Short mmCIF file of C-alpha atoms in Angstrom, two decimals:
data_model
loop_
_atom_site.label_atom_id
_atom_site.label_comp_id
_atom_site.label_asym_id
_atom_site.label_seq_id
_atom_site.Cartn_x
_atom_site.Cartn_y
_atom_site.Cartn_z
CA UNK A 71 116.94 -39.52 68.21
CA UNK A 72 120.42 -38.12 67.45
CA UNK A 73 123.49 -39.56 69.18
CA UNK A 74 124.01 -36.45 71.34
CA UNK A 75 120.42 -36.51 72.57
CA UNK A 76 120.61 -40.25 73.31
CA UNK A 77 123.64 -39.56 75.49
CA UNK A 78 121.82 -36.69 77.24
CA UNK A 79 118.81 -38.90 77.90
CA UNK A 80 120.93 -41.67 79.42
CA UNK A 81 122.81 -39.15 81.56
CA UNK A 82 119.52 -37.66 82.79
CA UNK A 83 118.08 -41.09 83.59
CA UNK A 84 121.19 -42.12 85.50
CA UNK A 85 121.28 -38.84 87.43
CA UNK A 86 117.68 -39.43 88.52
CA UNK A 87 118.54 -43.07 89.39
CA UNK A 88 115.98 -44.44 86.92
CA UNK A 89 116.04 -48.24 86.76
CA UNK A 90 113.40 -48.74 84.02
CA UNK A 91 112.74 -46.02 81.44
CA UNK A 92 109.87 -45.83 78.94
CA UNK A 93 110.44 -43.45 76.02
CA UNK A 94 107.98 -42.38 73.33
CA UNK A 95 108.53 -40.71 69.95
CA UNK A 96 111.98 -42.24 69.61
CA UNK A 97 111.83 -41.74 65.81
CA UNK A 98 113.45 -45.09 65.02
CA UNK A 99 112.39 -46.89 61.88
CA UNK A 100 112.38 -50.64 61.45
CA UNK A 101 115.83 -51.88 60.36
CA UNK A 102 117.23 -48.43 61.16
CA UNK A 103 117.51 -48.66 64.94
CA UNK A 104 120.90 -47.29 66.04
CA UNK A 105 123.15 -49.29 68.32
CA UNK A 106 122.11 -48.25 71.82
CA UNK A 107 124.58 -50.21 73.92
CA UNK A 108 125.32 -47.82 76.77
CA UNK A 109 127.57 -48.38 79.76
CA UNK A 110 124.64 -47.62 82.10
CA UNK A 111 121.56 -48.66 80.10
CA UNK A 112 122.65 -51.75 78.24
CA UNK A 113 119.32 -53.47 77.54
CA UNK A 114 116.81 -51.85 75.16
CA UNK A 115 113.56 -52.99 73.56
CA UNK A 116 111.86 -51.13 70.71
CA UNK A 117 108.65 -50.83 68.77
CA UNK A 118 109.32 -49.24 65.40
CA UNK A 119 107.46 -48.24 62.27
CA UNK A 120 108.76 -49.47 58.90
CA UNK A 121 108.04 -46.17 57.14
CA UNK A 122 107.13 -43.41 59.59
CA UNK A 123 110.01 -42.21 61.77
CA UNK A 124 107.75 -39.86 63.77
CA UNK A 125 106.63 -42.75 65.99
CA UNK A 126 108.48 -45.27 68.13
CA UNK A 127 108.35 -46.56 71.69
CA UNK A 128 111.27 -47.99 73.68
CA UNK A 129 111.96 -49.47 77.10
CA UNK A 130 115.46 -49.31 78.63
CA UNK A 131 116.84 -51.08 81.71
CA UNK A 132 119.69 -49.89 83.89
CA UNK A 133 122.52 -52.39 84.27
CA UNK A 134 121.91 -52.59 88.04
CA UNK A 135 118.26 -53.56 87.67
CA UNK A 136 119.13 -57.27 87.26
CA UNK A 137 116.23 -57.64 84.82
CA UNK A 138 115.99 -61.09 83.21
CA UNK A 139 114.03 -60.87 79.97
CA UNK A 140 111.64 -63.65 79.01
CA UNK A 141 109.44 -62.33 76.16
CA UNK A 142 108.41 -59.26 74.16
CA UNK A 143 105.32 -58.14 72.26
CA UNK A 144 105.16 -55.07 70.02
CA UNK A 145 102.95 -53.74 67.26
CA UNK A 146 104.08 -53.16 63.68
CA UNK A 147 103.45 -49.43 63.74
CA UNK A 148 105.79 -48.24 66.50
CA UNK A 149 102.99 -47.56 68.97
CA UNK A 150 103.51 -49.98 71.84
CA UNK A 151 106.08 -52.34 73.31
CA UNK A 152 105.41 -54.89 76.09
CA UNK A 153 108.36 -56.54 77.83
CA UNK A 154 108.10 -59.40 80.32
CA UNK A 155 110.75 -60.64 82.73
CA UNK A 156 111.85 -60.91 86.32
CA UNK A 157 113.55 -58.61 88.82
CA UNK A 158 114.70 -60.73 91.70
CA UNK A 159 111.93 -63.20 92.50
CA UNK A 160 109.15 -61.03 91.03
CA UNK A 161 107.70 -61.37 87.52
CA UNK A 162 106.95 -58.05 85.77
CA UNK A 163 105.35 -56.86 82.55
CA UNK A 164 106.49 -53.39 81.51
CA UNK A 165 104.30 -51.69 78.92
CA UNK A 166 105.02 -48.52 76.99
CA UNK A 167 102.40 -46.87 74.76
CA UNK A 168 102.40 -43.96 72.36
CA UNK A 169 98.74 -43.56 71.46
CA UNK A 170 97.41 -42.17 68.20
CA UNK A 171 96.07 -38.60 68.31
CA UNK A 172 92.86 -39.67 66.59
CA UNK A 173 90.55 -42.60 67.31
CA UNK A 174 92.27 -43.07 70.67
CA UNK A 175 89.40 -45.17 72.05
CA UNK A 176 89.46 -47.93 69.45
CA UNK A 177 93.25 -47.97 69.45
CA UNK A 178 93.43 -48.24 73.24
CA UNK A 179 90.83 -51.03 73.35
CA UNK A 180 92.88 -53.05 70.87
CA UNK A 181 96.19 -52.38 72.63
CA UNK A 182 94.78 -53.33 76.05
CA UNK A 183 93.24 -56.51 74.63
CA UNK A 184 96.69 -57.53 73.36
CA UNK A 185 98.17 -56.69 76.75
CA UNK A 186 95.57 -58.74 78.62
CA UNK A 187 96.64 -61.94 76.88
CA UNK A 188 100.36 -61.18 77.26
CA UNK A 189 100.78 -59.71 80.75
CA UNK A 190 101.86 -61.69 83.80
CA UNK A 191 103.00 -60.68 87.27
CA UNK A 192 103.03 -57.01 88.22
CA UNK A 193 101.99 -54.96 85.18
CA UNK A 194 103.34 -51.42 84.87
CA UNK A 195 101.61 -49.54 82.04
CA UNK A 196 102.98 -46.16 80.99
CA UNK A 197 102.89 -43.85 78.05
CA UNK A 198 101.52 -40.86 76.19
CA UNK A 199 97.77 -41.36 75.65
CA UNK A 200 97.38 -38.10 73.70
CA UNK A 201 94.35 -37.11 75.79
CA UNK A 202 93.41 -35.82 79.23
CA UNK A 203 91.50 -38.40 81.26
CA UNK A 204 89.86 -35.76 83.49
CA UNK A 205 89.89 -32.44 81.60
CA UNK A 206 88.67 -30.51 84.65
CA UNK A 207 91.92 -31.39 86.44
CA UNK A 208 94.27 -32.46 83.63
CA UNK A 209 93.97 -29.39 81.41
CA UNK A 210 94.66 -25.76 82.28
CA UNK A 211 91.55 -24.78 80.29
CA UNK A 212 89.37 -27.41 81.95
CA UNK A 213 88.26 -28.74 78.57
CA UNK A 214 89.30 -31.30 75.95
CA UNK A 215 89.10 -31.63 72.18
CA UNK A 216 88.09 -35.26 72.73
CA UNK A 217 84.36 -35.76 73.27
CA UNK A 218 82.97 -36.55 76.72
CA UNK A 219 81.60 -39.84 75.41
CA UNK A 220 85.02 -40.88 74.10
CA UNK A 221 86.76 -39.91 77.34
CA UNK A 222 84.19 -41.83 79.35
CA UNK A 223 84.80 -44.90 77.21
CA UNK A 224 88.59 -44.60 77.68
CA UNK A 225 88.22 -44.34 81.44
CA UNK A 226 85.76 -47.26 81.47
CA UNK A 227 88.14 -49.37 79.36
CA UNK A 228 91.03 -48.72 81.74
CA UNK A 229 88.86 -49.41 84.79
CA UNK A 230 87.56 -52.68 83.38
CA UNK A 231 91.13 -53.73 82.67
CA UNK A 232 91.87 -53.03 86.34
CA UNK A 233 94.24 -50.09 85.82
CA UNK A 234 94.54 -47.09 88.14
CA UNK A 235 96.25 -43.80 87.27
CA UNK A 236 99.00 -43.84 89.92
CA UNK A 237 99.77 -40.11 89.97
CA UNK A 238 96.08 -39.19 90.23
CA UNK A 239 95.51 -41.74 93.00
CA UNK A 240 98.25 -40.02 95.03
CA UNK A 241 97.22 -36.46 94.07
CA UNK A 242 93.42 -36.69 93.82
CA UNK A 243 92.72 -32.95 93.52
CA UNK A 244 96.07 -31.57 92.33
CA UNK A 245 96.74 -29.96 88.98
CA UNK A 246 100.04 -30.64 87.24
CA UNK A 247 100.85 -31.01 83.57
CA UNK A 248 103.28 -32.87 81.33
CA UNK A 249 102.80 -31.05 78.01
CA UNK A 250 102.24 -27.55 76.66
CA UNK A 251 100.09 -27.27 73.55
CA UNK A 252 101.04 -24.16 71.60
CA UNK A 253 98.09 -24.59 69.22
CA UNK A 254 95.58 -24.75 72.08
CA UNK A 255 97.61 -22.42 74.35
CA UNK A 256 97.08 -24.79 77.26
CA UNK A 257 98.92 -27.11 79.58
CA UNK A 258 97.79 -30.73 79.63
CA UNK A 259 98.57 -33.97 81.44
CA UNK A 260 98.90 -36.50 78.63
CA UNK A 261 101.51 -38.85 80.13
CA UNK A 262 100.54 -41.53 82.62
CA UNK A 263 101.68 -44.52 84.63
CA UNK A 264 99.07 -47.13 85.54
CA UNK A 265 99.10 -50.04 87.95
CA UNK A 266 96.47 -52.59 88.83
CA UNK A 267 94.73 -52.08 92.17
CA UNK A 268 96.39 -54.95 94.12
CA UNK A 269 99.88 -53.63 93.28
CA UNK A 270 99.31 -50.02 94.37
CA UNK A 271 100.53 -51.11 97.80
CA UNK A 272 104.08 -51.27 96.40
CA UNK A 273 104.09 -47.59 95.35
CA UNK A 274 106.13 -45.09 97.33
CA UNK A 275 105.70 -41.94 95.24
CA UNK A 276 104.77 -40.59 91.83
CA UNK A 277 105.76 -37.15 90.53
CA UNK A 278 105.82 -35.12 87.33
CA UNK A 279 109.15 -33.54 86.39
CA UNK A 280 110.07 -30.51 84.29
CA UNK A 281 110.04 -30.23 80.51
CA UNK A 282 113.76 -30.43 79.66
CA UNK A 283 114.91 -32.80 76.92
CA UNK A 284 111.68 -33.00 74.92
CA UNK A 285 108.30 -31.24 74.68
CA UNK A 286 106.92 -33.60 77.36
CA UNK A 287 107.74 -33.71 81.06
CA UNK A 288 108.84 -37.05 82.54
CA UNK A 289 106.56 -38.90 84.96
CA UNK A 290 108.31 -40.72 87.79
CA UNK A 291 107.19 -43.73 89.81
CA UNK A 292 109.05 -45.12 92.81
CA UNK A 293 108.01 -48.55 93.99
CA UNK A 294 109.45 -51.48 95.90
CA UNK A 295 110.11 -54.93 94.51
CA UNK A 296 108.13 -57.35 96.69
CA UNK A 297 109.94 -60.31 98.26
CA UNK A 298 113.30 -58.92 97.16
CA UNK A 299 116.05 -60.49 99.30
CA UNK A 300 118.25 -57.97 101.06
CA UNK A 301 121.69 -57.69 99.56
CA UNK A 302 124.43 -59.02 101.80
CA UNK A 303 126.61 -56.33 103.37
CA UNK A 304 130.26 -56.74 102.44
CA UNK A 305 132.78 -54.86 104.55
CA UNK A 306 135.72 -53.31 102.74
CA UNK A 307 138.94 -52.12 104.27
CA UNK A 308 139.48 -48.36 104.29
CA UNK A 309 143.07 -48.34 103.05
CA UNK A 310 143.75 -44.90 104.52
CA UNK A 311 143.81 -46.63 107.93
CA UNK A 312 147.08 -48.30 106.86
CA UNK A 313 148.99 -45.04 107.12
CA UNK A 314 152.35 -44.95 108.92
CA UNK A 315 150.79 -43.44 112.05
CA UNK A 316 148.44 -46.43 112.47
CA UNK A 317 150.41 -49.36 111.07
CA UNK A 318 152.61 -49.93 114.14
CA UNK A 319 149.61 -50.15 116.47
CA UNK A 320 147.77 -52.52 114.12
CA UNK A 321 150.87 -54.69 113.72
CA UNK A 322 151.17 -54.91 117.49
CA UNK A 323 147.51 -55.98 117.80
CA UNK A 324 148.04 -58.65 115.14
CA UNK A 325 151.15 -60.06 116.86
CA UNK A 326 149.35 -60.09 120.20
CA UNK A 327 146.41 -62.00 118.69
CA UNK A 328 148.65 -64.83 117.42
CA UNK A 329 150.69 -64.88 120.64
CA UNK A 330 147.61 -65.33 122.80
CA UNK A 331 145.73 -67.79 120.56
CA UNK A 332 148.45 -69.96 119.02
CA UNK A 333 148.34 -72.47 121.91
CA UNK A 334 148.70 -75.65 119.88
CA UNK A 335 145.19 -76.99 120.51
CA UNK A 336 143.67 -74.97 117.62
CA UNK A 337 144.44 -75.71 113.98
CA UNK A 338 146.31 -73.01 112.07
CA UNK A 339 143.47 -72.81 109.52
CA UNK A 340 140.98 -71.95 112.27
CA UNK A 341 143.44 -69.53 113.81
CA UNK A 342 143.97 -67.79 110.48
CA UNK A 343 140.25 -67.50 109.63
CA UNK A 344 139.41 -66.23 113.13
CA UNK A 345 141.96 -63.42 112.98
CA UNK A 346 140.05 -61.77 110.11
CA UNK A 347 136.92 -60.70 112.08
CA UNK A 348 139.12 -59.76 115.05
CA UNK A 349 141.22 -57.37 112.97
CA UNK A 350 138.12 -56.14 111.14
CA UNK A 351 136.71 -55.07 114.51
CA UNK A 352 139.91 -53.17 115.29
CA UNK A 353 139.78 -51.42 111.89
CA UNK A 354 136.13 -50.42 112.41
CA UNK A 355 136.89 -49.06 115.89
CA UNK A 356 139.90 -47.12 114.60
CA UNK A 357 137.88 -45.69 111.70
CA UNK A 358 135.11 -44.54 114.07
CA UNK A 359 137.68 -42.91 116.39
CA UNK A 360 139.33 -40.98 113.56
CA UNK A 361 135.96 -39.88 112.17
CA UNK A 362 134.86 -38.51 115.56
CA UNK A 363 138.15 -36.64 115.93
CA UNK A 364 137.71 -35.11 112.49
CA UNK A 365 134.14 -34.02 113.29
CA UNK A 366 135.19 -32.40 116.58
CA UNK A 367 138.01 -30.58 114.81
CA UNK A 368 135.67 -29.32 112.09
CA UNK A 369 133.09 -28.24 114.65
CA UNK A 370 135.74 -26.34 116.63
CA UNK A 371 136.87 -24.40 113.54
CA UNK A 372 133.35 -23.13 112.74
#
């Protein structure tokens, strides 16, 4: 992946507010992974092939995700990467696969067996499986080059492992595609995100984007982090309120506060700390007043 394209990918991910990104076909070889320290996505994990640069799977985390990494498992052929860690109080296992385009069944069985022994917490499995799970809905031609028996075994393997195709569960009869095959002259849905049944309750939405930066369309999943404590609201002063037209009034309010409350029976430390929320209330009220005036003025000019 050239430097320019890496920058484009990170910009696209940030624009879409992606917190965890799974990328396939990164084309990184073992011992030839470029430095991917990015101001927005500063934590990367890779599966690479020692010889073949046509493979590669990576997982990237946005700096605001607060992901704490604990362990990683990857294969030696650049086909899958499993990363385990916590976001807030919740343990996650993020899995990214780039399946082979032949013998998908045996490969998937092996990869899922490795995952079963590694995964803990909420498991998010994503990737390019190089096949359509339900050709009738996942291919514009309604057919697949993979045999019915093989597809049935893939679906059975995923079901036994407890995985559900999130996009399909939310769009049971819809047709949408993530790849265009020029050789077959057909659109196909080859890219998936899976969750286990008990964790589907945390899903908000799942969509398929447009084909922009590669020959595959991105698949998006929005979900909540269970038991995540709410971030504490921190008020900040709008410094534009300290303009010359407001400063005299605010100064008068501050002097009046100390005149009325500095009675001698309250310590100066308490007096000083108490003036902060009092003045904050005045600033909030002044800000609301100016905002309403601005809205009325704008409305009157329309």
